[in-house]
Coordinates of N, CA, C and O and ligand atoms in Angstrom, one line a residue:
X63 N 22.5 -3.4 5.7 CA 21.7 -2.2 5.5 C 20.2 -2.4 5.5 O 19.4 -1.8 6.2
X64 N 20.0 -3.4 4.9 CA 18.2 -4.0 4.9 C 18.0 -5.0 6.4 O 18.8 -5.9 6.6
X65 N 17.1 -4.7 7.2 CA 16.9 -6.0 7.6 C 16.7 -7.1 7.6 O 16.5 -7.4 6.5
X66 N 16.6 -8.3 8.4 CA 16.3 -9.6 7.9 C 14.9 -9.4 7.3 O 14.4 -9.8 6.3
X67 N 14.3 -8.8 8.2 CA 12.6 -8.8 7.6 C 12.4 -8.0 6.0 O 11.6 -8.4 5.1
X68 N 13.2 -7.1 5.9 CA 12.9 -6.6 4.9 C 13.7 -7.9 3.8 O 12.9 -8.2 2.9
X69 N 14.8 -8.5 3.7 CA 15.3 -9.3 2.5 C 13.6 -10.6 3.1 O 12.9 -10.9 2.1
X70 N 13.4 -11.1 4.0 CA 12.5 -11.9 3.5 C 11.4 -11.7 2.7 O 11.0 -12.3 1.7
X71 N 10.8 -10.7 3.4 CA 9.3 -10.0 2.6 C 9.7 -9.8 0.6 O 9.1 -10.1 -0.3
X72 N 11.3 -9.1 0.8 CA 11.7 -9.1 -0.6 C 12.2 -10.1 -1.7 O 12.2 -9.9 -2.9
X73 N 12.8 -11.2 -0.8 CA 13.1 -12.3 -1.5 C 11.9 -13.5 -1.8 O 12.0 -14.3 -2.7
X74 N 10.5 -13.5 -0.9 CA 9.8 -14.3 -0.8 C 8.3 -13.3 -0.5 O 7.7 -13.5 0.5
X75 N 8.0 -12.5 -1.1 CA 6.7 -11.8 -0.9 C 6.1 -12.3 -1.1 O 6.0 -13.2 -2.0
X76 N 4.6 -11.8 0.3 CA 3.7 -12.2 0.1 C 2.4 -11.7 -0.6 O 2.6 -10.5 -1.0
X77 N 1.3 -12.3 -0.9 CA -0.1 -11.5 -1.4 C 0.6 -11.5 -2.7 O 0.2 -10.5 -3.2
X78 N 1.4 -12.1 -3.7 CA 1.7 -11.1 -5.1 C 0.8 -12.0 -6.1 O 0.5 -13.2 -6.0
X79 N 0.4 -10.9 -7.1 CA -1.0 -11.3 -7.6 C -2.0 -10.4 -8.2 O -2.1 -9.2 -7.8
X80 N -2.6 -10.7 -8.9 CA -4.4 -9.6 -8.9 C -5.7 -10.6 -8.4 O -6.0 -11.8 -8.1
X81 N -6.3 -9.6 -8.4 CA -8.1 -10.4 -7.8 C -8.8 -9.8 -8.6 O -8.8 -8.6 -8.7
X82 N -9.6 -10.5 -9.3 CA -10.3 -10.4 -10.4 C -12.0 -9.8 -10.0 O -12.7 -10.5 -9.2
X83 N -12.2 -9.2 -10.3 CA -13.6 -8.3 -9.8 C -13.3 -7.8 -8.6 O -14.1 -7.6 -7.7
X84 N -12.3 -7.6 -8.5 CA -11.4 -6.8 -7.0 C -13.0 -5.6 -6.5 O -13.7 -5.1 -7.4
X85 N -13.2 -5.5 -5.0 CA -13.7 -4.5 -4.7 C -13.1 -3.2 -5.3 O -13.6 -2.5 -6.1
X86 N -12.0 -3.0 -4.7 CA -11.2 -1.8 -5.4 C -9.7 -1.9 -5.5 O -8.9 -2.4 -4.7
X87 N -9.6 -1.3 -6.6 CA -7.8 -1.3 -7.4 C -7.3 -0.2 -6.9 O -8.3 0.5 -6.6
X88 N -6.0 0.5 -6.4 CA -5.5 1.2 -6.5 C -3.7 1.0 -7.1 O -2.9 0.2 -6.7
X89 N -3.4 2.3 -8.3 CA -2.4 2.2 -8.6 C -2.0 3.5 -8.6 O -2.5 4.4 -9.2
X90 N -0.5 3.5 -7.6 CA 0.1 4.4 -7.3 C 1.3 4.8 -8.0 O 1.8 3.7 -8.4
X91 N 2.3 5.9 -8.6 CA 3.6 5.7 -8.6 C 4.4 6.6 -8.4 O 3.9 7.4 -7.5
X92 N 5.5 6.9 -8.8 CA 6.6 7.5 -8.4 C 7.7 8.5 -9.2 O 8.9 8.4 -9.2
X93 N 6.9 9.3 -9.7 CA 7.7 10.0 -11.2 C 8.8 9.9 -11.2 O 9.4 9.5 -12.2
X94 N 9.4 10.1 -10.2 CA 11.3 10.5 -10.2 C 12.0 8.7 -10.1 O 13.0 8.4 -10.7
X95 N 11.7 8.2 -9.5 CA 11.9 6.2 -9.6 C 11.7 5.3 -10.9 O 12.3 4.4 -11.5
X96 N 10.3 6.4 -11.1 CA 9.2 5.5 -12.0 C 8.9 4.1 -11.1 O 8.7 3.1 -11.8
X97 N 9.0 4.1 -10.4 CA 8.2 3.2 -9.6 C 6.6 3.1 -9.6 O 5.9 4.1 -9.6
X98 N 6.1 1.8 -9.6 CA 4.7 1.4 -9.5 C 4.0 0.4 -9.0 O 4.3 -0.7 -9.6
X99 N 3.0 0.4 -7.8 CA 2.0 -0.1 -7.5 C 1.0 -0.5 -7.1 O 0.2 0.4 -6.6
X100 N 0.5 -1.7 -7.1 CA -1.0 -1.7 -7.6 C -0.9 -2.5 -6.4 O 0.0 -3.2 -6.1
X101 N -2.5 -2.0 -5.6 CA -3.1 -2.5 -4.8 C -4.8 -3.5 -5.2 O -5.7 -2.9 -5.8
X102 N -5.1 -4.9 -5.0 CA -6.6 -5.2 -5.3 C -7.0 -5.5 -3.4 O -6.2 -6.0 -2.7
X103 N -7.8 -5.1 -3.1 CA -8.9 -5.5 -2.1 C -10.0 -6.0 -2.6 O -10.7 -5.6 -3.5
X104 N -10.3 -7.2 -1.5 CA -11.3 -8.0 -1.8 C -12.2 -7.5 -0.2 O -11.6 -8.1 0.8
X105 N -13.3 -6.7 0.1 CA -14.0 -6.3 0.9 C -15.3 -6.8 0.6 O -16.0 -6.7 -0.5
X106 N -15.6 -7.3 2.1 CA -17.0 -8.1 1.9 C -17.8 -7.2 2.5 O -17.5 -6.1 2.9
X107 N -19.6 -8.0 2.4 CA -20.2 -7.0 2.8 C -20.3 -6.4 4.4 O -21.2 -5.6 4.9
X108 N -19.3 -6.9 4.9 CA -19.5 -6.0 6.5 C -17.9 -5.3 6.6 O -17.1 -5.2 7.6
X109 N -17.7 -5.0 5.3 CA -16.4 -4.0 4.9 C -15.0 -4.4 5.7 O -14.3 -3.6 6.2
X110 N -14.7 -5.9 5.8 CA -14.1 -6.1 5.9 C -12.9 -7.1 5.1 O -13.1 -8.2 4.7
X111 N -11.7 -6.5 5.0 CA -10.7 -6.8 3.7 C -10.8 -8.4 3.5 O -9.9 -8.7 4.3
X112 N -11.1 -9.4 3.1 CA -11.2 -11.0 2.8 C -10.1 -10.9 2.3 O -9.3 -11.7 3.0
X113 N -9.5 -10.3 1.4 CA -8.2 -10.8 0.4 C -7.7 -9.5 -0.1 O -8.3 -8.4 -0.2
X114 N -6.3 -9.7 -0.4 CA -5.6 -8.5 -0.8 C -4.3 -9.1 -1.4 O -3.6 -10.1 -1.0
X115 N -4.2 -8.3 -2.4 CA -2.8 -8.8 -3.7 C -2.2 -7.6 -4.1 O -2.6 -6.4 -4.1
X116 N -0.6 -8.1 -4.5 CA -0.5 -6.6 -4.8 C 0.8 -6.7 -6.3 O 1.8 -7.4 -6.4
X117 N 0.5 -5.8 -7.1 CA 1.9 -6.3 -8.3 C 2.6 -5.1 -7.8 O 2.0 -4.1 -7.5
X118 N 4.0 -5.3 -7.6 CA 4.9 -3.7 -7.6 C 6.0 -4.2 -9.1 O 6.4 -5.2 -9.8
X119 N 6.0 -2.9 -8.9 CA 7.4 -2.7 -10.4 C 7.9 -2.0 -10.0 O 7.8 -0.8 -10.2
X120 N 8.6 -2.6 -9.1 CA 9.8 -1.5 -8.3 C 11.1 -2.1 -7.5 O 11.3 -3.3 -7.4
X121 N 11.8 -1.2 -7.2 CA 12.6 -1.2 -6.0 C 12.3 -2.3 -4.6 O 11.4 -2.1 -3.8
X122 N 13.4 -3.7 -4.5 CA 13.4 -4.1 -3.6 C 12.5 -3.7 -2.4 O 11.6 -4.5 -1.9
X123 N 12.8 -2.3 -2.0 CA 11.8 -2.1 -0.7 C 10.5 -1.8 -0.9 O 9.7 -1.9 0.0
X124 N 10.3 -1.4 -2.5 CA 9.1 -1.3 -2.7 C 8.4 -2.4 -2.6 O 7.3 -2.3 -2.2
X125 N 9.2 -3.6 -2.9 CA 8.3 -4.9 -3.1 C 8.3 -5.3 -1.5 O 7.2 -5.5 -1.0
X126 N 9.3 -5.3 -0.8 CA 9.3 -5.6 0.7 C 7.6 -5.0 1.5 O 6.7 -5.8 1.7
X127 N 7.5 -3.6 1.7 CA 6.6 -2.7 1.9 C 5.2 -3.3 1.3 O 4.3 -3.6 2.1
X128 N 5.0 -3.6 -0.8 CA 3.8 -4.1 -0.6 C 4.0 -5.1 0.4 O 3.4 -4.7 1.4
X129 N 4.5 -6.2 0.5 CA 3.8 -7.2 1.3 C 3.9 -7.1 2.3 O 3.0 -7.8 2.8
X130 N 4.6 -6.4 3.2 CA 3.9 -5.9 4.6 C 2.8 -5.7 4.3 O 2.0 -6.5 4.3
X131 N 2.6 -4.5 3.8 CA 1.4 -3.5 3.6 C 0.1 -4.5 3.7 O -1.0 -4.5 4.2
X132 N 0.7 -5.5 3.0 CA -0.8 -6.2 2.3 C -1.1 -7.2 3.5 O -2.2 -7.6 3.8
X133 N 0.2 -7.6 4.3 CA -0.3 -8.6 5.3 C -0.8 -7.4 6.6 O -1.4 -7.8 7.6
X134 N -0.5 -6.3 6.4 CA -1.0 -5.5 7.6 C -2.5 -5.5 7.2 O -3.1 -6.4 7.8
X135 N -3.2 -5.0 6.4 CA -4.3 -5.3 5.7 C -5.5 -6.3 6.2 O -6.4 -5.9 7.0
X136 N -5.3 -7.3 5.8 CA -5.9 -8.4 5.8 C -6.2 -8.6 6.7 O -5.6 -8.5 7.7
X137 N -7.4 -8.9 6.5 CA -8.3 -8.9 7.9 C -9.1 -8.2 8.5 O -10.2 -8.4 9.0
X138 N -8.2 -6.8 8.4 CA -8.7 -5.8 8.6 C -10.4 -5.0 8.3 O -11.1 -5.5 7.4
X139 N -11.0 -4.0 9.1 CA -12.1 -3.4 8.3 C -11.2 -2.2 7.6 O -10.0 -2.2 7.5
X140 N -12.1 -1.2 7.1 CA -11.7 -0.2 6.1 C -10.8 0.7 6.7 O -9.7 1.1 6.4
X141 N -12.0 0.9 8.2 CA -11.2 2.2 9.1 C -10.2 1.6 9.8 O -9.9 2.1 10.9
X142 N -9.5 0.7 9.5 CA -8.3 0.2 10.0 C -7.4 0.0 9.5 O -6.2 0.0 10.0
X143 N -7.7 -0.1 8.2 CA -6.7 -0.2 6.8 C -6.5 1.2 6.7 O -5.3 1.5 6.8
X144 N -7.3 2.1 6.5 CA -7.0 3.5 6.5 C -5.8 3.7 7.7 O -4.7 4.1 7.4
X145 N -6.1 3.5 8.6 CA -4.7 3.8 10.1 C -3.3 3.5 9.8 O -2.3 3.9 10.4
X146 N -3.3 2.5 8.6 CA -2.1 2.0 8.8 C -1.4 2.4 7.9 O -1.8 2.3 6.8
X147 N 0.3 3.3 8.0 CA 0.8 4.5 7.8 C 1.9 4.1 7.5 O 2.4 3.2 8.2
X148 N 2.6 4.5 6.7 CA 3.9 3.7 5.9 C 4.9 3.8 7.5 O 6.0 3.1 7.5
X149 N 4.7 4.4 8.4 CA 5.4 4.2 9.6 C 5.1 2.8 10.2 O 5.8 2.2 11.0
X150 N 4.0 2.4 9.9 CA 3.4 1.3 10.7 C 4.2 -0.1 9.6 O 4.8 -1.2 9.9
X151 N 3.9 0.6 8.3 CA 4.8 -0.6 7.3 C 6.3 -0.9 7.8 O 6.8 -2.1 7.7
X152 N 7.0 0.3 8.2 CA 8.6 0.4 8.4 C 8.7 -0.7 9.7 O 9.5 -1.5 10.2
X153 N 7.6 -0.1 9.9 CA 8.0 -0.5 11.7 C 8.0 -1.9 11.6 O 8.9 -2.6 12.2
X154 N 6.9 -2.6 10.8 CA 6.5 -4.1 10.5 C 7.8 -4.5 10.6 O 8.2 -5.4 11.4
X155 N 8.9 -3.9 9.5 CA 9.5 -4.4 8.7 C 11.2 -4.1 9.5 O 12.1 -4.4 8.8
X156 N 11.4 -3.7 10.7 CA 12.0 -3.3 11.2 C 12.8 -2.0 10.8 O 14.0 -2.0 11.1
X157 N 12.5 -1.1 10.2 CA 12.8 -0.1 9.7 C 13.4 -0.3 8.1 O 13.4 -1.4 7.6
X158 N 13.9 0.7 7.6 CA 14.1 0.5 6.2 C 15.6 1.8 6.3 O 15.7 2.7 7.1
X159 N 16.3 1.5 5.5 CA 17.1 2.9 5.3 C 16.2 4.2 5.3 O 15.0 4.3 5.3
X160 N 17.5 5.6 5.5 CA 16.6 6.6 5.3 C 16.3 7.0 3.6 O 15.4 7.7 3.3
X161 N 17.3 6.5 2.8 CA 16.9 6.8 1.6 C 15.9 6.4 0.5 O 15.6 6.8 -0.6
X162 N 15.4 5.0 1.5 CA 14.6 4.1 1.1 C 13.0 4.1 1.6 O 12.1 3.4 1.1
X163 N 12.8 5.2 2.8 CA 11.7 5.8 3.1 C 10.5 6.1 2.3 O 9.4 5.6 2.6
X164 N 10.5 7.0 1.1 CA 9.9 7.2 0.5 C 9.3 6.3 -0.5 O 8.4 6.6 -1.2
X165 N 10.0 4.8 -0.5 CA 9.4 3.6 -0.8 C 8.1 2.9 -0.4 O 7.4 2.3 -1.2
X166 N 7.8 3.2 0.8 CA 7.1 3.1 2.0 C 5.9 3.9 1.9 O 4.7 3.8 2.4
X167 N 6.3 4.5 1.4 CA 4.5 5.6 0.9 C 4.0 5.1 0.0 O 2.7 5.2 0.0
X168 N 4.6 4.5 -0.8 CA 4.1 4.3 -2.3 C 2.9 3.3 -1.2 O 1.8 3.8 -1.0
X169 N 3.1 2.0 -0.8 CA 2.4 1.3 -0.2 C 1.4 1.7 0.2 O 0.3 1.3 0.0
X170 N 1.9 3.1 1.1 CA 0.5 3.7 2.2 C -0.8 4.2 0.9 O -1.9 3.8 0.7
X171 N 0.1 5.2 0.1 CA -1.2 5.2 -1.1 C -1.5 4.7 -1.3 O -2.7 4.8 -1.2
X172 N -1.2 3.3 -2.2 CA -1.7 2.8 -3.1 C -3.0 1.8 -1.9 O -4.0 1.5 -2.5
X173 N -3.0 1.6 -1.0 CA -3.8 1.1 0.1 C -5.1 2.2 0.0 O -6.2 1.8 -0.3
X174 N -4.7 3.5 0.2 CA -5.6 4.5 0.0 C -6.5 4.5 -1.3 O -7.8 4.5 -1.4
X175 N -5.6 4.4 -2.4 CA -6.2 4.6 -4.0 C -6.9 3.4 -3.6 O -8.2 3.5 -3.7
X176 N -6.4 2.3 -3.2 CA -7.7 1.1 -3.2 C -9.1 1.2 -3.1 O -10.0 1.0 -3.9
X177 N -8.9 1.6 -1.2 CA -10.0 2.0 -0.5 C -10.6 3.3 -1.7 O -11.9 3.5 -1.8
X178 N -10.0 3.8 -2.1 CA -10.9 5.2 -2.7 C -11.7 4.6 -3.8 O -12.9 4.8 -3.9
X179 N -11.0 3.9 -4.8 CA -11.8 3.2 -5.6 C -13.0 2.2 -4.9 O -13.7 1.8 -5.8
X180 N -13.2 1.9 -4.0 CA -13.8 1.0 -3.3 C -15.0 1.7 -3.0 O -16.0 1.1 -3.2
X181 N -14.9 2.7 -2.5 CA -15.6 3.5 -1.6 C -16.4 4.4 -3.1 O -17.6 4.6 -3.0
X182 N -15.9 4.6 -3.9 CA -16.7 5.6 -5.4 C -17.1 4.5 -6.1 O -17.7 4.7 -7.1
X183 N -16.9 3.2 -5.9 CA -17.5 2.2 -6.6 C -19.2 2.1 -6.1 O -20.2 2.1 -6.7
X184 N -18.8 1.8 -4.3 CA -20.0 2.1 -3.8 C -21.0 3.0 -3.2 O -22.1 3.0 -2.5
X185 N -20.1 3.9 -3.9 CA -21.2 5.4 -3.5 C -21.2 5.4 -2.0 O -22.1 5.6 -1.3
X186 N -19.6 5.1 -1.5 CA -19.8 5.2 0.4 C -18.4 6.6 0.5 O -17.6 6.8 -0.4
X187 N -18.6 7.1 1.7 CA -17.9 7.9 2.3 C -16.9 6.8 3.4 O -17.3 6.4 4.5
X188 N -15.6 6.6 2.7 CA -14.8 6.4 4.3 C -13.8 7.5 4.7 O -12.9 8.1 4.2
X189 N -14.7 7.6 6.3 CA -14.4 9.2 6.9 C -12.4 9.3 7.2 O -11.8 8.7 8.1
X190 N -11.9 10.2 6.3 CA -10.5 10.8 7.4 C -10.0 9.9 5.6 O -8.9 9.4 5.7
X191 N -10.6 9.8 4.5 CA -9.5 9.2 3.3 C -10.3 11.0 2.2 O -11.2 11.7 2.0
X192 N -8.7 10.5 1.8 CA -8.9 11.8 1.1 C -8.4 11.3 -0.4 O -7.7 10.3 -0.6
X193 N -8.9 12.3 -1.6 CA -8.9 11.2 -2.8 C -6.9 11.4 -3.0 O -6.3 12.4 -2.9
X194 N -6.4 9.9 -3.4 CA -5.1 9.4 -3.2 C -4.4 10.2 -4.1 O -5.0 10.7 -5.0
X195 N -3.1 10.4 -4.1 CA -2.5 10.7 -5.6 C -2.0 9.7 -6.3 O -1.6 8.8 -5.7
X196 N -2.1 9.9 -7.9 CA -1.3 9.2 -8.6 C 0.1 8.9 -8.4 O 0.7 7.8 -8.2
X197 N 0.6 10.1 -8.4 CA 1.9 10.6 -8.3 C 2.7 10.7 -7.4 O 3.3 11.6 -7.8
X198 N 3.3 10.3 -6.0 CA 3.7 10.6 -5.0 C 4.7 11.2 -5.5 O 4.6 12.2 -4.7
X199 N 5.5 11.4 -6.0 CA 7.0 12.3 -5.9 C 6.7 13.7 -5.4 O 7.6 14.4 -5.0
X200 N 5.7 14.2 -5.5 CA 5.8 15.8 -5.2 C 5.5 15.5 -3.8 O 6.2 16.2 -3.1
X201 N 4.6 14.7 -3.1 CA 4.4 14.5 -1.9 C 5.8 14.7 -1.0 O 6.2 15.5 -0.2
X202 N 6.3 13.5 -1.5 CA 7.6 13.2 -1.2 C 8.6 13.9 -0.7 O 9.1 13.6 0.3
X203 N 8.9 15.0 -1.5 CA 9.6 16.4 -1.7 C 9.6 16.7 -0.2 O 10.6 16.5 0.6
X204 N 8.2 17.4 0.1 CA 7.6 17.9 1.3 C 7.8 17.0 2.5 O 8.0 17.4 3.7
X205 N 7.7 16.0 2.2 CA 7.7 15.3 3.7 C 9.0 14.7 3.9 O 9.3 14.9 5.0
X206 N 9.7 14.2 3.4 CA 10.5 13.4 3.5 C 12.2 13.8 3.2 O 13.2 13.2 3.5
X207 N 12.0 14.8 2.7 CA 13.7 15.5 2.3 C 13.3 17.1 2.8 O 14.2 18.0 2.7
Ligands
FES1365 FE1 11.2 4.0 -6.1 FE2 11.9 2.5 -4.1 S1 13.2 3.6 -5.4 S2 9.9 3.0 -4.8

């Protein structure tokens, strides 16, 4: 039911961790799972990601997803990190079940809450992010079922 990519990413994840004076944290979750996680970015000064860690308390795929998420990331500048769409995570990851989709968000926000803390840390606008939710389950509802 999982793919290989997905049991490796979940048996042996990557990035797990925090960064201490992180550019920006984001922590996302999931009312109805109770699922949660935390994104740190390390962005230097030509806004591009040096380092990225991630803790989940969750669900197998949730933990799969952060570490895609985090190795999609890396390297990256901001407006690139922003592009990348829990479709872009699935896809990394060779897809995921369909009931396991909405795991896959948690990622794409908590990437976003990052960048948003990042960006009100430094008094910057990054254009096309909009401020993240805590909470994804009501999102969820709407898009996904
Ligand atoms: Fe909650 Fe997967 S079941 S994130």
């Amino acid at each position: 039911m999982y793919s290989e990519k997905v049991m490796d990413h979940f048996t042996n994840p990557r990035n797990v961790g925090e960064i201490e004076n992180a550019s920006g944290v984001g922590t996302v979750g999931n009312a109805k799972c109770g699922d949660i996680m935390r994104i740190y970015l390390d962005i230097n000064k030509d806004g591009i990601i040096d380092d990225v860690k991630f803790k989940t308390f969750g669900c197998g795929a949730a933990v799969a997803t952060s570490s895609m998420a985090t190795e999609l990331v890396k390297g990256k500048n901001v407006q690139e990190a922003l592009q990348i769409t829990n479709k872009a995570v699935m896809d990394a990851l060779d897809g995921l079940p369909a009931v396991k989709v909405h795991c896959s968000l948690l990622a794409e926000e908590a990437i976003h809450a990052a960048l948003w803390d990042y960006a009100t840390k430094n008094n910057i606008e990054i254009e096309g992010l909009e401020k993240p939710k805590s909470d994804i389950s009501e999102e969820e509802e709407e898009e996904v079922y």
